[in-house]
Every structure is written in C-alpha cells, then in structure tokens.
GROMACS .gro file of C-alpha atoms in nm:
model
  350
    1UNK     CA    1   5.820  -1.202   5.855
    2UNK     CA    2   5.735  -1.522   5.660
    3UNK     CA    3   5.431  -1.721   5.774
    4UNK     CA    4   5.436  -1.576   6.127
    5UNK     CA    5   5.288  -1.773   6.413
    6UNK     CA    6   5.037  -1.564   6.609
    7UNK     CA    7   4.883  -1.651   6.945
    8UNK     CA    8   4.564  -1.480   7.063
    9UNK     CA    9   4.476  -1.494   7.431
   10UNK     CA   10   4.127  -1.424   7.559
   11UNK     CA   11   3.968  -1.551   7.237
   12UNK     CA   12   3.663  -1.678   7.426
   13UNK     CA   13   3.609  -1.328   7.566
   14UNK     CA   14   3.427  -1.025   7.430
   15UNK     CA   15   3.722  -0.838   7.277
   16UNK     CA   16   3.945  -1.136   7.201
   17UNK     CA   17   3.667  -1.326   7.024
   18UNK     CA   18   3.577  -1.028   6.808
   19UNK     CA   19   3.941  -0.962   6.724
   20UNK     CA   20   3.986  -1.325   6.620
   21UNK     CA   21   3.679  -1.298   6.394
   22UNK     CA   22   3.823  -0.984   6.239
   23UNK     CA   23   4.152  -1.161   6.165
   24UNK     CA   24   3.978  -1.467   6.021
   25UNK     CA   25   3.783  -1.252   5.773
   26UNK     CA   26   4.065  -1.006   5.704
   27UNK     CA   27   4.142  -0.894   5.350
   28UNK     CA   28   4.502  -0.818   5.451
   29UNK     CA   29   4.716  -1.073   5.269
   30UNK     CA   30   4.978  -1.095   5.543
   31UNK     CA   31   4.712  -1.177   5.804
   32UNK     CA   32   4.555  -1.436   5.575
   33UNK     CA   33   4.894  -1.608   5.545
   34UNK     CA   34   4.962  -1.608   5.919
   35UNK     CA   35   4.914  -1.913   6.138
   36UNK     CA   36   4.656  -1.828   6.405
   37UNK     CA   37   4.638  -2.003   6.742
   38UNK     CA   38   4.433  -1.932   7.052
   39UNK     CA   39   4.487  -2.003   7.420
   40UNK     CA   40   4.196  -2.191   7.581
   41UNK     CA   41   4.113  -2.353   7.914
   42UNK     CA   42   3.861  -2.622   7.810
   43UNK     CA   43   3.892  -2.926   7.582
   44UNK     CA   44   3.559  -2.859   7.412
   45UNK     CA   45   3.693  -2.519   7.304
   46UNK     CA   46   3.984  -2.691   7.127
   47UNK     CA   47   3.743  -2.871   6.897
   48UNK     CA   48   3.528  -2.563   6.844
   49UNK     CA   49   3.819  -2.351   6.726
   50UNK     CA   50   3.954  -2.634   6.513
   51UNK     CA   51   3.631  -2.615   6.313
   52UNK     CA   52   3.730  -2.258   6.227
   53UNK     CA   53   4.076  -2.363   6.116
   54UNK     CA   54   4.235  -2.221   6.430
   55UNK     CA   55   4.478  -2.417   6.646
   56UNK     CA   56   4.385  -2.412   7.015
   57UNK     CA   57   4.652  -2.443   7.285
   58UNK     CA   58   4.513  -2.590   7.607
   59UNK     CA   59   4.642  -2.432   7.929
   60UNK     CA   60   4.488  -2.435   8.275
   61UNK     CA   61   4.536  -2.062   8.315
   62UNK     CA   62   4.774  -1.769   8.315
   63UNK     CA   63   4.878  -1.832   8.675
   64UNK     CA   64   5.132  -2.097   8.570
   65UNK     CA   65   5.384  -1.849   8.436
   66UNK     CA   66   5.641  -2.119   8.357
   67UNK     CA   67   5.396  -2.290   8.124
   68UNK     CA   68   5.288  -1.954   7.982
   69UNK     CA   69   5.648  -1.860   7.905
   70UNK     CA   70   5.718  -2.196   7.743
   71UNK     CA   71   5.407  -2.169   7.524
   72UNK     CA   72   5.486  -1.810   7.425
   73UNK     CA   73   5.830  -1.916   7.301
   74UNK     CA   74   5.662  -2.096   7.010
   75UNK     CA   75   5.521  -1.775   6.861
   76UNK     CA   76   5.636  -1.463   6.679
   77UNK     CA   77   5.348  -1.236   6.780
   78UNK     CA   78   5.106  -1.252   7.072
   79UNK     CA   79   4.779  -1.057   7.084
   80UNK     CA   80   4.705  -1.052   7.455
   81UNK     CA   81   4.341  -0.984   7.545
   82UNK     CA   82   4.301  -1.220   7.841
   83UNK     CA   83   4.379  -1.008   8.149
   84UNK     CA   84   4.487  -0.645   8.172
   85UNK     CA   85   4.555  -0.673   8.547
   86UNK     CA   86   4.805  -0.959   8.560
   87UNK     CA   87   5.162  -0.825   8.523
   88UNK     CA   88   5.325  -1.163   8.591
   89UNK     CA   89   5.139  -1.328   8.303
   90UNK     CA   90   5.218  -1.041   8.066
   91UNK     CA   91   5.586  -1.059   8.156
   92UNK     CA   92   5.588  -1.436   8.104
   93UNK     CA   93   5.445  -1.388   7.755
   94UNK     CA   94   5.709  -1.128   7.673
   95UNK     CA   95   6.004  -1.329   7.804
   96UNK     CA   96   5.869  -1.635   7.626
   97UNK     CA   97   5.863  -1.444   7.298
   98UNK     CA   98   6.222  -1.341   7.363
   99UNK     CA   99   6.325  -1.700   7.442
  100UNK     CA  100   6.181  -1.822   7.115
  101UNK     CA  101   6.339  -1.548   6.906
  102UNK     CA  102   6.681  -1.621   7.054
  103UNK     CA  103   6.644  -1.994   7.001
  104UNK     CA  104   6.539  -1.951   6.638
  105UNK     CA  105   6.805  -1.687   6.574
  106UNK     CA  106   6.544  -1.467   6.411
  107UNK     CA  107   6.655  -1.122   6.307
  108UNK     CA  108   6.303  -0.990   6.351
  109UNK     CA  109   6.184  -0.870   6.688
  110UNK     CA  110   5.886  -1.058   6.829
  111UNK     CA  111   5.582  -0.849   6.923
  112UNK     CA  112   5.317  -0.832   7.193
  113UNK     CA  113   4.992  -0.640   7.142
  114UNK     CA  114   4.837  -0.589   7.485
  115UNK     CA  115   4.478  -0.484   7.558
  116UNK     CA  116   4.438  -0.236   7.842
  117UNK     CA  117   4.189   0.036   7.934
  118UNK     CA  118   4.164   0.402   8.023
  119UNK     CA  119   4.058   0.363   8.386
  120UNK     CA  120   4.429   0.379   8.476
  121UNK     CA  121   4.422   0.744   8.364
  122UNK     CA  122   4.097   0.831   8.538
  123UNK     CA  123   4.068   1.110   8.791
  124UNK     CA  124   3.818   1.101   9.074
  125UNK     CA  125   3.476   1.262   9.047
  126UNK     CA  126   3.286   1.099   9.332
  127UNK     CA  127   3.521   1.132   9.630
  128UNK     CA  128   3.657   1.459   9.484
  129UNK     CA  129   3.363   1.612   9.293
  130UNK     CA  130   3.437   1.833   8.996
  131UNK     CA  131   3.226   1.974   8.714
  132UNK     CA  132   3.494   2.059   8.457
  133UNK     CA  133   3.651   1.833   8.196
  134UNK     CA  134   4.001   1.736   8.297
  135UNK     CA  135   4.295   1.683   8.064
  136UNK     CA  136   4.231   1.519   7.727
  137UNK     CA  137   4.514   1.271   7.684
  138UNK     CA  138   4.673   1.238   7.342
  139UNK     CA  139   4.872   0.925   7.264
  140UNK     CA  140   5.095   1.128   7.033
  141UNK     CA  141   5.145   1.448   7.229
  142UNK     CA  142   5.149   1.332   7.590
  143UNK     CA  143   5.404   1.121   7.775
  144UNK     CA  144   5.153   0.863   7.897
  145UNK     CA  145   5.425   0.638   8.037
  146UNK     CA  146   5.574   0.904   8.266
  147UNK     CA  147   5.231   1.016   8.379
  148UNK     CA  148   5.134   0.661   8.473
  149UNK     CA  149   5.470   0.611   8.648
  150UNK     CA  150   5.388   0.912   8.864
  151UNK     CA  151   5.030   0.796   8.930
  152UNK     CA  152   5.158   0.450   9.020
  153UNK     CA  153   5.403   0.596   9.274
  154UNK     CA  154   5.113   0.776   9.442
  155UNK     CA  155   4.869   0.486   9.438
  156UNK     CA  156   4.920   0.149   9.264
  157UNK     CA  157   4.643   0.022   9.040
  158UNK     CA  158   4.660  -0.325   8.884
  159UNK     CA  159   4.578  -0.223   8.527
  160UNK     CA  160   4.838   0.054   8.536
  161UNK     CA  161   5.090  -0.176   8.706
  162UNK     CA  162   5.048  -0.421   8.419
  163UNK     CA  163   5.085  -0.155   8.149
  164UNK     CA  164   5.412  -0.039   8.298
  165UNK     CA  165   5.535  -0.397   8.339
  166UNK     CA  166   5.462  -0.465   7.971
  167UNK     CA  167   5.664  -0.164   7.854
  168UNK     CA  168   5.956  -0.229   8.091
  169UNK     CA  169   5.975  -0.604   8.020
  170UNK     CA  170   5.953  -0.547   7.646
  171UNK     CA  171   6.247  -0.308   7.651
  172UNK     CA  172   6.450  -0.543   7.868
  173UNK     CA  173   6.372  -0.852   7.656
  174UNK     CA  174   6.403  -0.681   7.316
  175UNK     CA  175   6.038  -0.745   7.236
  176UNK     CA  176   5.823  -0.483   7.066
  177UNK     CA  177   5.519  -0.401   7.275
  178UNK     CA  178   5.206  -0.213   7.175
  179UNK     CA  179   4.940  -0.126   7.432
  180UNK     CA  180   4.586  -0.052   7.316
  181UNK     CA  181   4.406   0.149   7.584
  182UNK     CA  182   4.039   0.107   7.503
  183UNK     CA  183   3.766   0.323   7.658
  184UNK     CA  184   3.412   0.203   7.733
  185UNK     CA  185   3.333  -0.056   7.465
  186UNK     CA  186   2.982  -0.109   7.331
  187UNK     CA  187   2.806  -0.320   7.071
  188UNK     CA  188   2.756  -0.690   7.009
  189UNK     CA  189   3.071  -0.899   6.981
  190UNK     CA  190   3.128  -1.150   6.701
  191UNK     CA  191   3.326  -1.422   6.881
  192UNK     CA  192   3.216  -1.777   6.951
  193UNK     CA  193   3.142  -1.721   7.318
  194UNK     CA  194   3.100  -1.396   7.514
  195UNK     CA  195   2.937  -1.130   7.295
  196UNK     CA  196   2.855  -0.877   7.571
  197UNK     CA  197   3.050  -0.575   7.687
  198UNK     CA  198   3.117  -0.506   8.055
  199UNK     CA  199   3.000  -0.161   8.162
  200UNK     CA  200   2.667  -0.128   7.986
  201UNK     CA  201   2.512  -0.469   8.071
  202UNK     CA  202   2.627  -0.414   8.431
  203UNK     CA  203   2.429  -0.089   8.456
  204UNK     CA  204   2.134  -0.225   8.260
  205UNK     CA  205   2.096  -0.513   8.504
  206UNK     CA  206   2.123  -0.261   8.788
  207UNK     CA  207   1.855  -0.045   8.627
  208UNK     CA  208   1.618  -0.339   8.596
  209UNK     CA  209   1.664  -0.426   8.964
  210UNK     CA  210   1.631  -0.065   9.084
  211UNK     CA  211   1.352   0.034   8.845
  212UNK     CA  212   1.563   0.312   8.699
  213UNK     CA  213   1.924   0.361   8.587
  214UNK     CA  214   2.174   0.476   8.847
  215UNK     CA  215   2.489   0.684   8.832
  216UNK     CA  216   2.740   0.770   9.102
  217UNK     CA  217   2.750   1.116   9.259
  218UNK     CA  218   2.674   1.390   9.008
  219UNK     CA  219   2.764   1.164   8.715
  220UNK     CA  220   2.986   1.432   8.564
  221UNK     CA  221   3.279   1.204   8.487
  222UNK     CA  222   3.324   1.154   8.113
  223UNK     CA  223   3.456   0.852   7.924
  224UNK     CA  224   3.501   0.792   7.555
  225UNK     CA  225   3.314   0.510   7.384
  226UNK     CA  226   3.413   0.284   7.095
  227UNK     CA  227   3.219   0.014   6.913
  228UNK     CA  228   3.366  -0.334   6.944
  229UNK     CA  229   3.392  -0.368   6.564
  230UNK     CA  230   3.575  -0.036   6.530
  231UNK     CA  231   3.817  -0.156   6.798
  232UNK     CA  232   3.872  -0.486   6.616
  233UNK     CA  233   3.939  -0.299   6.292
  234UNK     CA  234   4.219  -0.108   6.465
  235UNK     CA  235   4.370  -0.437   6.582
  236UNK     CA  236   4.363  -0.555   6.220
  237UNK     CA  237   4.524  -0.232   6.100
  238UNK     CA  238   4.800  -0.249   6.361
  239UNK     CA  239   4.874  -0.618   6.303
  240UNK     CA  240   4.880  -0.564   5.928
  241UNK     CA  241   5.139  -0.289   5.960
  242UNK     CA  242   5.352  -0.504   6.188
  243UNK     CA  243   5.341  -0.798   5.947
  244UNK     CA  244   5.428  -0.573   5.653
  245UNK     CA  245   5.722  -0.427   5.847
  246UNK     CA  246   5.572  -0.081   5.803
  247UNK     CA  247   5.656   0.196   6.044
  248UNK     CA  248   5.402   0.220   6.323
  249UNK     CA  249   5.382   0.573   6.463
  250UNK     CA  250   5.423   0.595   6.839
  251UNK     CA  251   5.441   0.867   7.097
  252UNK     CA  252   5.690   0.858   7.387
  253UNK     CA  253   5.596   0.493   7.436
  254UNK     CA  254   5.372   0.267   7.223
  255UNK     CA  255   5.030   0.344   7.374
  256UNK     CA  256   4.730   0.372   7.144
  257UNK     CA  257   4.389   0.522   7.221
  258UNK     CA  258   4.090   0.411   7.017
  259UNK     CA  259   3.797   0.642   7.080
  260UNK     CA  260   3.494   0.762   6.890
  261UNK     CA  261   3.218   0.934   7.086
  262UNK     CA  262   3.197   1.025   7.454
  263UNK     CA  263   2.938   1.043   7.730
  264UNK     CA  264   2.926   1.131   8.095
  265UNK     CA  265   2.812   0.858   8.330
  266UNK     CA  266   2.488   1.050   8.380
  267UNK     CA  267   2.434   1.068   8.004
  268UNK     CA  268   2.492   0.694   7.985
  269UNK     CA  269   2.224   0.644   8.252
  270UNK     CA  270   1.984   0.866   8.055
  271UNK     CA  271   2.047   0.663   7.739
  272UNK     CA  272   1.986   0.342   7.930
  273UNK     CA  273   1.660   0.489   8.067
  274UNK     CA  274   1.533   0.575   7.718
  275UNK     CA  275   1.621   0.229   7.591
  276UNK     CA  276   1.462   0.063   7.893
  277UNK     CA  277   1.133   0.244   7.844
  278UNK     CA  278   1.136   0.160   7.473
  279UNK     CA  279   1.200  -0.204   7.558
  280UNK     CA  280   0.928  -0.201   7.824
  281UNK     CA  281   1.158  -0.314   8.104
  282UNK     CA  282   1.144   0.031   8.269
  283UNK     CA  283   0.840   0.246   8.338
  284UNK     CA  284   1.014   0.583   8.357
  285UNK     CA  285   1.303   0.769   8.197
  286UNK     CA  286   1.403   0.907   8.535
  287UNK     CA  287   1.755   0.832   8.657
  288UNK     CA  288   1.892   0.826   9.008
  289UNK     CA  289   2.214   0.933   9.177
  290UNK     CA  290   2.356   0.698   9.438
  291UNK     CA  291   2.656   0.720   9.665
  292UNK     CA  292   2.990   0.556   9.601
  293UNK     CA  293   2.963   0.301   9.881
  294UNK     CA  294   2.614   0.193   9.771
  295UNK     CA  295   2.731   0.160   9.411
  296UNK     CA  296   3.034  -0.043   9.518
  297UNK     CA  297   2.812  -0.280   9.713
  298UNK     CA  298   2.570  -0.320   9.422
  299UNK     CA  299   2.809  -0.347   9.132
  300UNK     CA  300   3.161  -0.447   9.229
  301UNK     CA  301   3.153  -0.650   9.548
  302UNK     CA  302   3.206  -0.357   9.782
  303UNK     CA  303   3.533  -0.233   9.626
  304UNK     CA  304   3.483   0.144   9.642
  305UNK     CA  305   3.820   0.231   9.485
  306UNK     CA  306   3.763   0.008   9.182
  307UNK     CA  307   3.404   0.128   9.149
  308UNK     CA  308   3.504   0.493   9.144
  309UNK     CA  309   3.788   0.458   8.896
  310UNK     CA  310   3.601   0.226   8.659
  311UNK     CA  311   3.242   0.354   8.691
  312UNK     CA  312   3.262   0.720   8.792
  313UNK     CA  313   3.598   0.862   8.691
  314UNK     CA  314   3.682   1.116   8.424
  315UNK     CA  315   3.905   0.969   8.152
  316UNK     CA  316   3.917   1.146   7.817
  317UNK     CA  317   4.146   1.045   7.534
  318UNK     CA  318   4.230   1.136   7.176
  319UNK     CA  319   4.324   0.871   6.920
  320UNK     CA  320   4.582   1.080   6.734
  321UNK     CA  321   4.808   0.786   6.646
  322UNK     CA  322   4.522   0.566   6.525
  323UNK     CA  323   4.403   0.851   6.302
  324UNK     CA  324   4.756   0.900   6.173
  325UNK     CA  325   4.759   0.533   6.078
  326UNK     CA  326   4.437   0.577   5.883
  327UNK     CA  327   4.184   0.441   6.133
  328UNK     CA  328   3.843   0.608   6.151
  329UNK     CA  329   3.542   0.503   6.352
  330UNK     CA  330   3.251   0.391   6.135
  331UNK     CA  331   2.998   0.389   6.419
  332UNK     CA  332   2.796   0.690   6.531
  333UNK     CA  333   2.588   0.817   6.821
  334UNK     CA  334   2.288   0.653   6.658
  335UNK     CA  335   2.469   0.318   6.667
  336UNK     CA  336   2.547   0.373   7.035
  337UNK     CA  337   2.182   0.437   7.124
  338UNK     CA  338   2.072   0.134   6.921
  339UNK     CA  339   2.325  -0.080   7.106
  340UNK     CA  340   2.169   0.020   7.439
  341UNK     CA  341   1.833  -0.111   7.322
  342UNK     CA  342   1.999  -0.427   7.190
  343UNK     CA  343   2.163  -0.485   7.529
  344UNK     CA  344   1.828  -0.432   7.702
  345UNK     CA  345   1.663  -0.682   7.470
  346UNK     CA  346   1.938  -0.933   7.546
  347UNK     CA  347   1.912  -0.873   7.922
  348UNK     CA  348   1.536  -0.931   7.948
  349UNK     CA  349   1.541  -1.236   7.720
  350UNK     CA  350   1.773  -1.432   7.949
   0.00000   0.00000   0.00000
C-alpha cells in the first residue's frame, strides 16, 4: 500500500490521543510514510493538530452517518477509537471505506481497527455471587464471535452489539476489520487532551468522597489490566504489519486481547487505599463493600446493569495472538501501583 491515508477517530481522547502520539513517533518506516488525519469536533483542535503535522477533519459528530460514510471513503485505513457502543457509526465507517476502495479501483482491501473492551465478555459477580475464576478467554483458541453472538441473543449490550456489527459489516463490505478488546487501562496518556483513564479515576474520586475506596459486593470479579503505552505499542505493531502486507494471525474472527497483569475489584480498591494514604487524601487503608444499587447511583447515573458489567464483573483474557505477533508488556505490577499514586496526585491537584 503506497502512501496510505489513515484516519484516526477519538484522537482527543485517552486511548486515541496516545495511539496518535505512538504513530507520530514510530520508527516503523511504513507508518512514517503514511498520511495521518484525525476526526475532530472543534475548530481550535484543527489548528492544534496542524501544528503536529496532522490533518484534522472537522465533523459535528458520529451521529451524522451520511457525513461519516462520505469522509471515510477518502481513506485506506481507519483506526476507530471514538465510540465502542455506536454500531451505526462503525458501519458507516466500514461502508465508507468500501465506497472509496471501489471508486479508486484499489486491489488492496481497506481496513478498520476498532477499539472495544472486555466488559462484553463479563459474567456477573454481584447479582450472581461467585468466588471462583470463570473461563479465561483466549483470542486464538476460543470462538469469541460465536460466544458473543450467543450472549447477545440472551441480553443485548451496546459494546457487544457494536463488535458484532463491525465483523458482519466488514465481511459484507469486503473490508478487513480488527477488533482490539482492551481490559482495564491504566497510566498517564500522551495525547494532546484527555490523559486520564476511566475506571481508576472514577473510583479514586469515589474514595475521596467516601473517605475510603469502595468495591461492589465481595469484589471477587477479576479483570486484566494494561498500561496505556503498552496498548499503544500493540496498535503500532498491528498497523505496521497491515502496512507491510504481513500476515496478521487471527483466531476464528479478528479479535485481539491486550493484557498484562490482573486484579480483582477488591484488590484494586486496596491498591487505591494504599495510594490514597501515601498521598494524604485518605486517612485509612480500609476499604468498603457497597451494594450494586448504591454503586450504580454513585458512579454511573443509576444504571445497575452497566455498573455491574463494567465495575464488578469477571472478565479474564489471554493475549495469545498479540504474543504470537511479538508484543510483550513492558509495564509491571510496580508500574501499576505507581500509576495509582499518580492518579491520586492528579485528582487532588484539580
């Protein structure tokens, strides 16, 4: 693919901004030669990205799927980090890529790299308590697509709905799709705007208000964790292979897990407590269990279903395909604990 045109959505966000930074400083020749553009909502962002040598495409939002599709048709590859719960927007991006490829008569398939998460695989630990570790999903061994199809038929969930829409639309439109299912992400981002993760600052702010960190139920649900830089490095590795026309290993469908260490929600609360005491924002390392409805009211606007699946579920994955591609996490448990203190320092300095 000669001088490919790449569009990055969500570049002002935590993951998208860090991924863009990784691409801009990449040592991969094919990435250096690519034309990078970002999708933005504000005029001042256009000028900011221009100073980095990045073209910014101004669009009111992803809701205008006609405009999204038209914009997507101008690109060869889209790295979609903007919204993992909007199937219509993802489909518009895919069909736009297909439109452009057909118009240009390109013999190379366009590609979409889509950011998702592992909550769509999560089982329930609060409404259905359990103390054992459930299935560890492998992106190489397990048929993630069929499993999610079955889960979706039982109970739809927007993130899972979008994943399935991406795969189905890609096959229909002859567009290669790759879905990165990230776990809990930690660490300071390197983008121009949002540098904070989601889960950990949410619980740190809750701990400051309550005087101690909280977890839901018995806190036994376990999630993997990955540092934002390690995640961005995998994006770089995957994009580099695509641009070099190298074979990218996939399982039954192109899902990729990127995990490093793992913690239960209770262990996360205990880490937050230790960091809070060290920072001085908390007076005790004690943690506290709260009920699902109380947690939903405090943290996610009263949505108990979303709270349970995203803040109390059990979702364990194994990054077999990433490892096969040569990716290895460079961050450790020590880095994770340091990041908790860094997030506390950021929270109390606001």
